[in-house]
mmCIF file of C-alpha atoms and ligand atoms in Angstrom:
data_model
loop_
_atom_site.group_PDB
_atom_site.id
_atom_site.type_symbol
_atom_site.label_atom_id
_atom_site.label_comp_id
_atom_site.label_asym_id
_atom_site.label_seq_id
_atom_site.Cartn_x
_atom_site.Cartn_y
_atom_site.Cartn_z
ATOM 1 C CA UNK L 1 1.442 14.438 -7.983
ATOM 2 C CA UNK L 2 4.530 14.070 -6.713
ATOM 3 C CA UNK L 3 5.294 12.981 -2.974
ATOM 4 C CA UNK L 4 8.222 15.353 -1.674
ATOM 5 C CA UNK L 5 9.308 14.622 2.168
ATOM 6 C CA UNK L 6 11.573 17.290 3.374
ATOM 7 C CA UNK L 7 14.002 16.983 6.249
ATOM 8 C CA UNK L 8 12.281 14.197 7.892
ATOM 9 C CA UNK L 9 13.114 13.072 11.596
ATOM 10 C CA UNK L 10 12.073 10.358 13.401
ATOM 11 C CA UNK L 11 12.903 9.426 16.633
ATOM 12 C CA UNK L 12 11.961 7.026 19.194
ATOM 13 C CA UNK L 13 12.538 6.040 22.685
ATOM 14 C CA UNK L 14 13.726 2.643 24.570
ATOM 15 C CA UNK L 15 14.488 2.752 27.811
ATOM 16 C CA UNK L 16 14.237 5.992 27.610
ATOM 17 C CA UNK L 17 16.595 6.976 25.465
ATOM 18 C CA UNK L 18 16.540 8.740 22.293
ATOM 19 C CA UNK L 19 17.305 7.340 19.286
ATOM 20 C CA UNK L 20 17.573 8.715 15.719
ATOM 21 C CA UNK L 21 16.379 6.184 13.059
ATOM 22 C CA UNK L 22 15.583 8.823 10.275
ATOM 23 C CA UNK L 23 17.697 11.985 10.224
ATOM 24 C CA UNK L 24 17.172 14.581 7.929
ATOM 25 C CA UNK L 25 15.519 12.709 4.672
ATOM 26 C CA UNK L 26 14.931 14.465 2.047
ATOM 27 C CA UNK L 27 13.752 13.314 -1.225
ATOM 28 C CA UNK L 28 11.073 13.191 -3.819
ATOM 29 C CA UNK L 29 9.367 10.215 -5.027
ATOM 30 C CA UNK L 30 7.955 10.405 -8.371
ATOM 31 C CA UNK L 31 4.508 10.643 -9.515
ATOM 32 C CA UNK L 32 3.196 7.497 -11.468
ATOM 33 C CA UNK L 33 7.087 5.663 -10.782
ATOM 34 C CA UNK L 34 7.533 2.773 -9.164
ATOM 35 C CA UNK L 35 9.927 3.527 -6.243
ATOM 36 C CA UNK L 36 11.610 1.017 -4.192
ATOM 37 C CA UNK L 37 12.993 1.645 -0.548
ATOM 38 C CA UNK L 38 15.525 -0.520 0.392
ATOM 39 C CA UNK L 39 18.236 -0.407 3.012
ATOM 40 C CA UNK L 40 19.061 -3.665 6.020
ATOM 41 C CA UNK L 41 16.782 -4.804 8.293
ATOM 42 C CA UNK L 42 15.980 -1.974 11.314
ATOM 43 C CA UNK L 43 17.184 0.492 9.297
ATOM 44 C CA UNK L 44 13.649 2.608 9.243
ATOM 45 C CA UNK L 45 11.811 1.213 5.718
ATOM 46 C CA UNK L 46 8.754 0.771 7.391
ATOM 47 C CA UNK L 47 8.970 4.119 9.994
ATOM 48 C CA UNK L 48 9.762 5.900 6.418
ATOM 49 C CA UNK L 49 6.718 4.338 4.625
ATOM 50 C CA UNK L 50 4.348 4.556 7.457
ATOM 51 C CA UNK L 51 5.393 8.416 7.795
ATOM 52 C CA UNK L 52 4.919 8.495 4.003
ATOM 53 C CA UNK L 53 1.191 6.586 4.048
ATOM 54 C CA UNK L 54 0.210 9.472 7.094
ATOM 55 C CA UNK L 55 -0.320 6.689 9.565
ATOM 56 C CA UNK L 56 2.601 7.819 12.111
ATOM 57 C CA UNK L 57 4.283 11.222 12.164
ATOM 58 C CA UNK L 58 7.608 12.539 12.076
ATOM 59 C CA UNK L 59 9.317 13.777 14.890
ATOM 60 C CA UNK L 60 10.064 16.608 12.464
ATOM 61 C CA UNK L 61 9.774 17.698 9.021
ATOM 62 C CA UNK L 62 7.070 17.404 6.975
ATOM 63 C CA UNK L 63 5.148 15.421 3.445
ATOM 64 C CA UNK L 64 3.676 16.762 0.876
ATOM 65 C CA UNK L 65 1.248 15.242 -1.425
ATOM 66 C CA UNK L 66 1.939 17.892 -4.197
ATOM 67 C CA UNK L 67 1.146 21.045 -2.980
ATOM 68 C CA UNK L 68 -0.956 19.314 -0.112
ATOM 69 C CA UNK L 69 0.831 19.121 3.385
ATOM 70 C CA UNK L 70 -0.269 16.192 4.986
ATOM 71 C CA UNK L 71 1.789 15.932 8.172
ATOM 72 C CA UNK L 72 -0.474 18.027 10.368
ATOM 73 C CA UNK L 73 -3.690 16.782 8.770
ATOM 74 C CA UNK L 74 -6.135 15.158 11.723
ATOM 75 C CA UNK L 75 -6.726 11.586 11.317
ATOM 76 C CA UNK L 76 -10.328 12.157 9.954
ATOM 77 C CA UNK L 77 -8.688 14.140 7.253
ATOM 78 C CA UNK L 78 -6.093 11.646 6.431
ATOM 79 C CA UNK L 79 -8.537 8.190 6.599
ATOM 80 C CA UNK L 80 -10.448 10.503 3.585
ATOM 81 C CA UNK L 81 -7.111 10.679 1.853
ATOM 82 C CA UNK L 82 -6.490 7.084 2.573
ATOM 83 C CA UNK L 83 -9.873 5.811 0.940
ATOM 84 C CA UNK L 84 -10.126 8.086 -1.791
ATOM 85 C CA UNK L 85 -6.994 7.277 -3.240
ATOM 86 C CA UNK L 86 -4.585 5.162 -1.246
ATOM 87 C CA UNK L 87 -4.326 1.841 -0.994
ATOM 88 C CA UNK L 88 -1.984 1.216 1.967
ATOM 89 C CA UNK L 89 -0.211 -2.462 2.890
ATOM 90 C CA UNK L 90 1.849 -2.214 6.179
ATOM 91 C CA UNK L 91 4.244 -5.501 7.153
ATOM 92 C CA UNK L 92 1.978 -7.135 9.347
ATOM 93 C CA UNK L 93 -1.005 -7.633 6.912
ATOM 94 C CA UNK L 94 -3.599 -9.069 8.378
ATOM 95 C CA UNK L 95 -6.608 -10.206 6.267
ATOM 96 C CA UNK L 96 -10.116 -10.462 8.347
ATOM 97 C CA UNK L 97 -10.148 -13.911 9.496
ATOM 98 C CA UNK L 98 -14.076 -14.086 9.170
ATOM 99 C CA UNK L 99 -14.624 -13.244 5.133
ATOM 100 C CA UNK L 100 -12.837 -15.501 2.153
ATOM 101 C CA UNK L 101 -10.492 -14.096 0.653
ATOM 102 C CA UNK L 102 -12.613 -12.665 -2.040
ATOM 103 C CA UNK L 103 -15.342 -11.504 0.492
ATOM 104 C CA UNK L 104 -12.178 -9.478 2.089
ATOM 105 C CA UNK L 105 -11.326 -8.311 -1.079
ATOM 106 C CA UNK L 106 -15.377 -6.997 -1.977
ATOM 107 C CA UNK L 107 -15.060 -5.141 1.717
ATOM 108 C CA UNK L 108 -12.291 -3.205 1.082
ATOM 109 C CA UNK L 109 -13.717 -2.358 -1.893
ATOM 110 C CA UNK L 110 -17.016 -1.371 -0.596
ATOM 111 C CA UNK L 111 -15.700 1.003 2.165
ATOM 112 C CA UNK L 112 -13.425 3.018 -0.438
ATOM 113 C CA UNK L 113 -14.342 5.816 -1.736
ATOM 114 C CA UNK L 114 -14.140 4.989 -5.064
ATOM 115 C CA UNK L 115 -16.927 2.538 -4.523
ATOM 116 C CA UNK L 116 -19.400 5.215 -3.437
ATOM 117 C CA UNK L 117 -18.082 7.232 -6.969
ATOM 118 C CA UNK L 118 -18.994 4.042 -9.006
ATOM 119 C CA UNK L 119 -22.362 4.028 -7.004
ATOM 120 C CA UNK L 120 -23.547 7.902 -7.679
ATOM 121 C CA UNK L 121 -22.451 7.371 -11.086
ATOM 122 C CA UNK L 122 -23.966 4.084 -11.958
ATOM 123 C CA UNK L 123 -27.990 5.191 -10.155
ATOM 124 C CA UNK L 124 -27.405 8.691 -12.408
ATOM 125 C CA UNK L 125 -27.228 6.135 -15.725
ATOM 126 C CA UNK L 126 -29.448 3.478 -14.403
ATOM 127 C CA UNK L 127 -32.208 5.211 -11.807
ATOM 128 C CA UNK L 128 -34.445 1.700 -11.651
ATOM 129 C CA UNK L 129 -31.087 0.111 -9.533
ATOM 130 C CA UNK L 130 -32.538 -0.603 -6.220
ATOM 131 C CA UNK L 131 -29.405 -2.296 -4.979
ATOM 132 C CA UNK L 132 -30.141 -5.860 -5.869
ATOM 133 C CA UNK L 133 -26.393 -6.609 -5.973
ATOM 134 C CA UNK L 134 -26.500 -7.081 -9.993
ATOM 135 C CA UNK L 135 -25.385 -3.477 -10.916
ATOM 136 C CA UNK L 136 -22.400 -2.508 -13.083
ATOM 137 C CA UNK L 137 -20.054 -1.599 -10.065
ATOM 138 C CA UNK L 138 -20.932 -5.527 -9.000
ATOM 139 C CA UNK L 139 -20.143 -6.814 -12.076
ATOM 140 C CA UNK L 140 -16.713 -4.608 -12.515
ATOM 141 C CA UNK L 141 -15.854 -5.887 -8.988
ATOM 142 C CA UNK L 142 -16.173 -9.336 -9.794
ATOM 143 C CA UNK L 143 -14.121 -9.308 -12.926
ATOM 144 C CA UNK L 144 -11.366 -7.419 -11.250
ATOM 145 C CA UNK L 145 -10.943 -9.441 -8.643
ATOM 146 C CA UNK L 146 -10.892 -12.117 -11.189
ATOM 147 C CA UNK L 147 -7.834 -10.813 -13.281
ATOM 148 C CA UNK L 148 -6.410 -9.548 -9.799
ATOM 149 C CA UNK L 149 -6.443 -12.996 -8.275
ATOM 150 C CA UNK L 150 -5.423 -14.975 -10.987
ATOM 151 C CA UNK L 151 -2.215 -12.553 -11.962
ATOM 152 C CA UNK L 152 -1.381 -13.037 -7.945
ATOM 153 C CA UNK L 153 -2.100 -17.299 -8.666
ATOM 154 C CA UNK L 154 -5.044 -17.275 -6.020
ATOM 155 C CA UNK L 155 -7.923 -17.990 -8.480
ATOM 156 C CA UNK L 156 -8.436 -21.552 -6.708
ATOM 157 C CA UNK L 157 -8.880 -19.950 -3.197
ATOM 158 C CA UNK L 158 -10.817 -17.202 -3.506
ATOM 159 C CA UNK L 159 -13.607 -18.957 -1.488
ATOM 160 C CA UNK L 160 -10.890 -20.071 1.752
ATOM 161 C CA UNK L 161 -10.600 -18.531 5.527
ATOM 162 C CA UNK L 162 -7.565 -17.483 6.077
ATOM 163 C CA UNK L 163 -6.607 -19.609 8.194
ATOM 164 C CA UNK L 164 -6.544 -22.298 6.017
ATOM 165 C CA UNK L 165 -4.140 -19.986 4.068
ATOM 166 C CA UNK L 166 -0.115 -20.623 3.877
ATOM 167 C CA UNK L 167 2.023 -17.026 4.742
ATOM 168 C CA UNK L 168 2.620 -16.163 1.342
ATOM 169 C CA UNK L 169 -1.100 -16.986 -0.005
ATOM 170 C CA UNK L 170 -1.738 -14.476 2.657
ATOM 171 C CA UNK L 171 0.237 -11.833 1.696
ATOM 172 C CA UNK L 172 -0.610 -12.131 -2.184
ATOM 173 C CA UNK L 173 -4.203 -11.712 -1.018
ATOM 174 C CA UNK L 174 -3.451 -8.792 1.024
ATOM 175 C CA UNK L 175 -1.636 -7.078 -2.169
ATOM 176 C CA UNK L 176 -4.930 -8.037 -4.038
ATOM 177 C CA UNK L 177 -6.882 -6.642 -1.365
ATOM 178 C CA UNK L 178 -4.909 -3.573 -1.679
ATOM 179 C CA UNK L 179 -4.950 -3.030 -5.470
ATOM 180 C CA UNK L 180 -8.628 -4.194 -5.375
ATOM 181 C CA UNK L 181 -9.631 -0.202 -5.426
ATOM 182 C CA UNK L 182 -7.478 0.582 -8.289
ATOM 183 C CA UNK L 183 -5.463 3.286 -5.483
ATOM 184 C CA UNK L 184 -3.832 6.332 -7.584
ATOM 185 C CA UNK L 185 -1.343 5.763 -4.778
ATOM 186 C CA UNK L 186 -0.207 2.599 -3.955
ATOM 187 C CA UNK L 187 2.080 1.989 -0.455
ATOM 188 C CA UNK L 188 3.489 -1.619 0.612
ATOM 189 C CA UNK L 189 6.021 -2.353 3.012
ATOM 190 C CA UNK L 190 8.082 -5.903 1.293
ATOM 191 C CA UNK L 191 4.976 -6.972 -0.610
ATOM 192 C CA UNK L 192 7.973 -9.562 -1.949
ATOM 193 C CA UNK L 193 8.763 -10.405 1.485
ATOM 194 C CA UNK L 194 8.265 -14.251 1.721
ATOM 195 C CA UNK L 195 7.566 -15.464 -1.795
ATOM 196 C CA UNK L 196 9.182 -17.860 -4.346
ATOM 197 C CA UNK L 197 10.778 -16.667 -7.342
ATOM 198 C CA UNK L 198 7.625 -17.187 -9.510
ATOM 199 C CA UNK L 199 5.468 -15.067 -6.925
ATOM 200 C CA UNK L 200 7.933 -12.643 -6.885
ATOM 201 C CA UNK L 201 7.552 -11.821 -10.099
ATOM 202 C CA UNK L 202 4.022 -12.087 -10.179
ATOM 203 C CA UNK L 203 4.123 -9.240 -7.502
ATOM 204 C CA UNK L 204 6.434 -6.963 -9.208
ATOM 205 C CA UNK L 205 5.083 -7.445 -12.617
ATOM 206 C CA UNK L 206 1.662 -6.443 -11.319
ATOM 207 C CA UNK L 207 2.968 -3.323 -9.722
ATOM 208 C CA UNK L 208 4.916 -2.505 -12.629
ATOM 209 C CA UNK L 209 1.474 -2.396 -14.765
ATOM 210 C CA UNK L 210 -0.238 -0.289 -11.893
ATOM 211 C CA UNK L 211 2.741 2.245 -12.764
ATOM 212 C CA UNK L 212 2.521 2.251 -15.892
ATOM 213 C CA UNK L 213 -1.084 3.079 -15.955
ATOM 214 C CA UNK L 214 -0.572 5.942 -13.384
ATOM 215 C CA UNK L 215 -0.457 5.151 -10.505
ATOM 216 C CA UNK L 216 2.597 6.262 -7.970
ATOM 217 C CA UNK L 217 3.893 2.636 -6.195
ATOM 218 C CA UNK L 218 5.958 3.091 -3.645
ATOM 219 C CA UNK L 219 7.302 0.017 -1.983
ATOM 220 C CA UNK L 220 9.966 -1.275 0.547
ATOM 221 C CA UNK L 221 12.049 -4.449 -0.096
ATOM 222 C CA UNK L 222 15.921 -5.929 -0.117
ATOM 223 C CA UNK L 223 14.952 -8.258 -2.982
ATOM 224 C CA UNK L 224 16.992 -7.219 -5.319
ATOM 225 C CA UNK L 225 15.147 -8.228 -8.312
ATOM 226 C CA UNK L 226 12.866 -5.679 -6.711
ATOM 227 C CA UNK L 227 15.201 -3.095 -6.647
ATOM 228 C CA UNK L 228 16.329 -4.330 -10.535
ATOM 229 C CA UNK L 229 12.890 -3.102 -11.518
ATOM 230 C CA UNK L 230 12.687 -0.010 -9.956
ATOM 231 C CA UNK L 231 12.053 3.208 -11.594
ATOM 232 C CA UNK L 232 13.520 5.002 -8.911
ATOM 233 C CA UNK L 233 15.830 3.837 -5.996
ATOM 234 C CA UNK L 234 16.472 5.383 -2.782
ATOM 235 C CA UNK L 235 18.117 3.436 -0.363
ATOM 236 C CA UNK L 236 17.981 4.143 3.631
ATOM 237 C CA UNK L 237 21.352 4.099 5.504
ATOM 238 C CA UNK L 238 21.757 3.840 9.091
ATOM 239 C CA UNK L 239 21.997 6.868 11.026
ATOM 240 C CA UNK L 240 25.554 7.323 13.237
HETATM 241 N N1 ATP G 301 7.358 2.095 17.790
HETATM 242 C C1 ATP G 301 8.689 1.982 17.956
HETATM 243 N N2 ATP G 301 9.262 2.313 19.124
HETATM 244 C C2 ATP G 301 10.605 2.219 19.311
HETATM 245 N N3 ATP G 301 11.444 1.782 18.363
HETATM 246 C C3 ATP G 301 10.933 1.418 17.175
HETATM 247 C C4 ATP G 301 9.530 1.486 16.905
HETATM 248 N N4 ATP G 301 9.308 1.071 15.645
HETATM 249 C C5 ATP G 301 10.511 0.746 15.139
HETATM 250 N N5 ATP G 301 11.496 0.947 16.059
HETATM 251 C C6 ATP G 301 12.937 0.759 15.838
HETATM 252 O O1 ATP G 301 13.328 1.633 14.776
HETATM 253 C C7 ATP G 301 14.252 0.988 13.913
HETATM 254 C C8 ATP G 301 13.690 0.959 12.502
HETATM 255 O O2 ATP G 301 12.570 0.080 12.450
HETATM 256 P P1 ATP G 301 11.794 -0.229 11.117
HETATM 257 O O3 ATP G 301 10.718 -1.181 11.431
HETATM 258 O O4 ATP G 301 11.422 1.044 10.457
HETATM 259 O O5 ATP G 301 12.958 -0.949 10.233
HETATM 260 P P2 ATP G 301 12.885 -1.677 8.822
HETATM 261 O O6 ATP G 301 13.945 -1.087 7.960
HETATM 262 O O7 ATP G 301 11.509 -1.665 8.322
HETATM 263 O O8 ATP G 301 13.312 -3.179 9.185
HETATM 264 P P3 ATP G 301 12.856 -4.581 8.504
HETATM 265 O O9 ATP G 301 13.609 -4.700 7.199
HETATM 266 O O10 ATP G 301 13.318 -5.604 9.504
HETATM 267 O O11 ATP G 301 11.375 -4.551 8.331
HETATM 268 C C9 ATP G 301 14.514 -0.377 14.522
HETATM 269 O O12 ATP G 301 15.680 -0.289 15.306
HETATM 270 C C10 ATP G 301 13.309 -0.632 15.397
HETATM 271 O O13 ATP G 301 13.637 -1.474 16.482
HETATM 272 MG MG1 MG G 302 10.134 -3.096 7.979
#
């Protein structure tokens, strides 16, 4: 489905004044396109993608997921949304600094709801599973994170903390983290933010392929390589 925002507003206060950063968007992003948001630095890529992902709320207007209205959905309603079929990177991604990197990949994995799917459907073909860890959904998950971490070049440290982990290795783990659950909508805020050329591509290759097998990628970023590969462009001005 498509995502349609219409006449978005956001505004916020400093010192308390009123500012405008978003005023009046309105635009569609495409269903199973990969859309890039760019537009300078403070110009509201992030306020626009967090309004998008339902974490924050417009001052006014509203976002439809389809037909589905999700601006005045409560927050238990949207974290169902979110883990059924969103996979959701804001700019500050954090990994937890207690699991590897591929234990924080099998977590997010195991709280979506596409894990609990996998786990109805896999004790209805196999009802002698007692949860010894060597199902099918296990076995899926590990050969996922597999391709996921080598197409992102972190095969060698799936096993590190992060905090023996440079910026960049950080941020290609929280992209893998996010794409772990296979999301039918995918949101990142400059997921190229950060990386070398080779990474670079590495990212946008690998959300290219998630487009092309469905699912709707929506993404900020200035890179213009980025924006090269985009499907569909929209590009945030500041207000005046
Ligand atoms: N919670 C907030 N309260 C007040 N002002 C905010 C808040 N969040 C963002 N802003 C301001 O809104 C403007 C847009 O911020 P935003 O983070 O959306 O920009 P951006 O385009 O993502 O920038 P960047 O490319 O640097 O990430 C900036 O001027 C910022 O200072
Ligand atoms: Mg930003």
């Amino acid at each position: 489905m498509d995502i349609r925002l219409d006449a978005i507003i956001k505004k916020y206060k400093r010192d308390k004044r009123e500012f405008t950063v978003l005023d009046n968007i309105n635009v569609t992003l495409p269903q199973g396109k990969f859309t890039v948001i760019s537009g300078d630095s403070g110009v509201g890529k992030s306020t626009l993608l967090n309004i998008v992902a339902g974490l924050s709320k417009p001052t006014e207007g509203k976002v439809y997921y389809g037909e589905k209205e999700i601006t005045s959905l409560g927050d238990e309603e949207l974290a169902e949304l979110r883990t059924d079929f969103m996979g959701v990177m804001t700019q500050n991604c954090e990994l937890i600094p207690y699991l590897t990197l591929i234990e924080n990949l099998k977590l997010a994995y195991d709280i979506s709801g596409k894990s609990e799917k996998n786990k109805n459907s896999s004790s209805n073909n196999n009802s002698s599973s007692d949860g010894n860890g060597k199902e099918p959904l296990a076995e899926e998950l590990a050969s996922f994170s597999a391709e996921l971490l080598d197409a992102l070049g972190l095969s060698q440290l799936r096993n590190e903390y992060p905090s023996s982990l440079s910026s960049g290795e950080i941020k290609r783990a929280a992209i893998a983290r996010t794409l772990i659950t296979k999301p039918d909508l995918i949101i990142m805020d400059e997921p190229t933010a950060n990386l070398d050329r080779k990474n670079v591509r590495a990212v946008l290759q690998l959300l290219k392929r998630f487009s092309t097998q469905g699912s709707t990628v929506i993404i900020s970023s200035h890179e213009q390589e980025a924006i090269a590969e985009a499907d569909f462009k929209y590009e945030l001005e500041h207000t005046t």
